Short mmCIF file of C-alpha atoms in Angstrom, two decimals:
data_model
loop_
_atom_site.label_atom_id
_atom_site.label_comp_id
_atom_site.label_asym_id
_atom_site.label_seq_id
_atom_site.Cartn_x
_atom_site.Cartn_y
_atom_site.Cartn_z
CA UNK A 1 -14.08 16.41 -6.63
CA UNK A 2 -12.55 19.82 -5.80
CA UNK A 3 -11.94 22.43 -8.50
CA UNK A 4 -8.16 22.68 -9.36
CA UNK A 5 -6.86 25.81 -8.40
CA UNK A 6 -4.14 26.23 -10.98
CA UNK A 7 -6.81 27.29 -13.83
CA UNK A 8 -7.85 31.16 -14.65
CA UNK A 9 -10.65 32.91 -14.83
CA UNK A 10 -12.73 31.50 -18.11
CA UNK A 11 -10.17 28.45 -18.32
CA UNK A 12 -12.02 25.33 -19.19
CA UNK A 13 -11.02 23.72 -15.75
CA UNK A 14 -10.28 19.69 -15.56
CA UNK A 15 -7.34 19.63 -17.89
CA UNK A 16 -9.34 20.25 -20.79
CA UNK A 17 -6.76 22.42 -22.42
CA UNK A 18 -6.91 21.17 -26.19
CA UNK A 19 -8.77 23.61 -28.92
CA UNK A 20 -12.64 23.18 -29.28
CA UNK A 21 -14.50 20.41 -30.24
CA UNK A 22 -17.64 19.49 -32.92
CA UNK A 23 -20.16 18.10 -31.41
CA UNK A 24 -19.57 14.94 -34.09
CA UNK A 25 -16.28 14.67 -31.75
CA UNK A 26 -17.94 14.83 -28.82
CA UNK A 27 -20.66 12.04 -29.68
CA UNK A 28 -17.78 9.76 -31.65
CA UNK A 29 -15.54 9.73 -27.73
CA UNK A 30 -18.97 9.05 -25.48
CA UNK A 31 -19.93 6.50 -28.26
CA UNK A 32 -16.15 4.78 -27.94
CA UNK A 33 -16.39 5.80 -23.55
CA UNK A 34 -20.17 3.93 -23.67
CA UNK A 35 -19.00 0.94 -25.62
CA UNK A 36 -16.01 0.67 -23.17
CA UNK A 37 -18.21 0.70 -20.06
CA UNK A 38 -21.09 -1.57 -21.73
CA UNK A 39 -18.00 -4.11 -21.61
CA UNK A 40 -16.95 -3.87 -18.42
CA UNK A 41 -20.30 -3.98 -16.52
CA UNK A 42 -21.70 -6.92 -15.99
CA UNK A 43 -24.99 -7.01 -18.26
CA UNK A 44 -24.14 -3.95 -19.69
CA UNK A 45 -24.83 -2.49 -16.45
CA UNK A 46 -28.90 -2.82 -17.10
CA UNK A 47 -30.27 -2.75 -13.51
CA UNK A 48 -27.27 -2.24 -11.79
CA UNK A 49 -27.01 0.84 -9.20
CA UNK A 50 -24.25 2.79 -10.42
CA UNK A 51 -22.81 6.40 -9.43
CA UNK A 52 -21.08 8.72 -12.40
CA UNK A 53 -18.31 10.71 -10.63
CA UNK A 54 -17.83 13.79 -12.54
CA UNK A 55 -20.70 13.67 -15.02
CA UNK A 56 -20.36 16.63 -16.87
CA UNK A 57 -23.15 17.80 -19.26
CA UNK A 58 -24.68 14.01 -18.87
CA UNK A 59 -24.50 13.11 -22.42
CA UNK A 60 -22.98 9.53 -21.21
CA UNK A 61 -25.48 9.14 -18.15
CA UNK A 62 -28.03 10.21 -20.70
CA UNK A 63 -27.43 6.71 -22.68
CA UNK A 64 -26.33 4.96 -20.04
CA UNK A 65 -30.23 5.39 -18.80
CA UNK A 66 -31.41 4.46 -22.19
CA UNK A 67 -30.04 0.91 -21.19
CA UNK A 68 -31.13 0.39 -18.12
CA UNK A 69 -28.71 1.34 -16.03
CA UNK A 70 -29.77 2.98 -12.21
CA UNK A 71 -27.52 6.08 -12.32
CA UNK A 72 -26.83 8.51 -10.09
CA UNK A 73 -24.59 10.98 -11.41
CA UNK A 74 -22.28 14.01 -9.75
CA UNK A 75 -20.57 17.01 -10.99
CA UNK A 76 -18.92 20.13 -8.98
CA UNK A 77 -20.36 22.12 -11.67
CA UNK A 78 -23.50 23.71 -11.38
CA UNK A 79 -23.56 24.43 -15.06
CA UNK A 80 -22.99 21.24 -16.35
CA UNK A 81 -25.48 19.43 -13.79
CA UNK A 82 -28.12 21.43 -14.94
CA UNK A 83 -27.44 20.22 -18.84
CA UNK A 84 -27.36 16.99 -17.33
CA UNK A 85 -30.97 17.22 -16.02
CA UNK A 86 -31.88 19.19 -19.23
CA UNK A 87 -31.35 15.48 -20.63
CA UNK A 88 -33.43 13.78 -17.99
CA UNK A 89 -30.46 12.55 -15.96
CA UNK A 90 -30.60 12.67 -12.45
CA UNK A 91 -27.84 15.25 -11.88
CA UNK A 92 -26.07 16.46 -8.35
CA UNK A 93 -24.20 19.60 -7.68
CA UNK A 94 -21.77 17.56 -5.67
CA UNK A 95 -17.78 17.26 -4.79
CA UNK A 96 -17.39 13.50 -4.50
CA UNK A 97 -15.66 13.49 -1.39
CA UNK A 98 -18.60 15.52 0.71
CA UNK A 99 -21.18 13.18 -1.30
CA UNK A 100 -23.49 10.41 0.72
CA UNK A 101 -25.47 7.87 -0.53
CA UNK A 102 -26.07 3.88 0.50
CA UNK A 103 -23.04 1.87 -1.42
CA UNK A 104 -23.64 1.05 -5.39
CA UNK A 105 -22.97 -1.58 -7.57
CA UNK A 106 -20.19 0.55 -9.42
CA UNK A 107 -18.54 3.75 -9.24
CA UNK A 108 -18.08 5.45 -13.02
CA UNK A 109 -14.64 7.70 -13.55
CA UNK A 110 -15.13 8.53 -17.00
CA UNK A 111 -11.81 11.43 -17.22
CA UNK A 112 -12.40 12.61 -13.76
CA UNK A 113 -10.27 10.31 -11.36
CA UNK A 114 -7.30 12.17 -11.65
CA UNK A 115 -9.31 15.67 -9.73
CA UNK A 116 -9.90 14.15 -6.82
CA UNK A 117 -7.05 15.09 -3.98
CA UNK A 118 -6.02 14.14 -1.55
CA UNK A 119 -5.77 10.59 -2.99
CA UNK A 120 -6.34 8.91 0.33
CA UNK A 121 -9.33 10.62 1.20
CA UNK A 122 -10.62 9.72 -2.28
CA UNK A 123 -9.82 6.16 -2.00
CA UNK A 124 -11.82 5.84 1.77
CA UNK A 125 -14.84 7.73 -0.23
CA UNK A 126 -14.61 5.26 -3.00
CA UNK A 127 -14.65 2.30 0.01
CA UNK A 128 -17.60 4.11 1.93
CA UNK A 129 -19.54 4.42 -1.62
CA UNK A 130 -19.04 1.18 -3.05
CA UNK A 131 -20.81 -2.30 -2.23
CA UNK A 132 -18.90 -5.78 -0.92
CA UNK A 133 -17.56 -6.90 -4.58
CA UNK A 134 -18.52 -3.90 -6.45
CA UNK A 135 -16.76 -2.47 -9.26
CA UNK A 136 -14.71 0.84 -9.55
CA UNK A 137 -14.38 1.47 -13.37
CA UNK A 138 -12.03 4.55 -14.41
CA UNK A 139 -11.40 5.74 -17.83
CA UNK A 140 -8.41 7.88 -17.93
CA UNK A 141 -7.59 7.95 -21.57
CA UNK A 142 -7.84 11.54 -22.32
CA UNK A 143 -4.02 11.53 -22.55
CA UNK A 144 -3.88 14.76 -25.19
CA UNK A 145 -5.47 16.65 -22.58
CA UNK A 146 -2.84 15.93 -19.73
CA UNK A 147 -1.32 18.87 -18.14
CA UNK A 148 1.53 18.66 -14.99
CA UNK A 149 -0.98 18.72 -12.07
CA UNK A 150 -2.31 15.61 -13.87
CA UNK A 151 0.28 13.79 -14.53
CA UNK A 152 2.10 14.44 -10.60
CA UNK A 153 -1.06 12.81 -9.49
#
């Protein structure tokens, strides 16, 4: 993923333009996000190999460990990949479309999809990273945080 250029300096970058949030909001979305995904893996995703594109501050990659899922996850941001290992989840300062690994099961969009540009070069690095028959599962429901660049893409 490449940082969008059209936020300022000390703008919460990746659309997330609405007012603050509790931490209670926070957990109630990953608990809805987590649900979501336990439904669309196959097993829940226990034991499958599975990248997180975008990870953030790892809370979901945190519990997606917890159920025995083999997750790899990314994030551009160095801050947030470091909470992410603060929670024991193996974290990489990456942009998705410089990252390299052997194909996974699935590929996890959890409100990230949308930063990655150029499209086509995202869609070959989504072919390159994902197995024969593997799954590419995208939540983009964050739709009170859209902003123009968003929605154009």
């Amino acid at each position: 993923m490449r940082p969008r250029s059209d936020v300022g300096e000390g703008a919460r970058p990746w659309g997330m333009t609405g007012g603050m949030r509790t931490a209670g909001a926070i957990e109630a979305e990953v608990d809805e996000v987590q649900a979501w995904v336990g439904r669309v893996l196959p097993g829940g995703g226990k034991g499958l190999r599975v990248l997180e594109v975008g990870c953030g501050p790892g809370v979901l990659a945190e519990r997606l460990l917890r159920e025995g899922v083999d997750l790899t996850a990314i994030d551009v941001s160095e801050e947030q990949v470091a909470e992410a290992r603060d929670r024991g989840v193996p974290a990489i300062v990456s942009d998705f479309l410089a990252f390299e690994a052997s194909p996974f099961d699935a590929l996890l969009f959890t409100r990230s999809l949308h930063h990655i540009a150029p499209l086509e070069a995202g869609i070959a690095k989504i072919r390159a990273l994902i197995r024969p028959g593997g799954l590419v599962v995208a939540d983009e429901f964050a739709h009170d945080e859209i902003d123009a660049v968003t929605a154009a893409w």
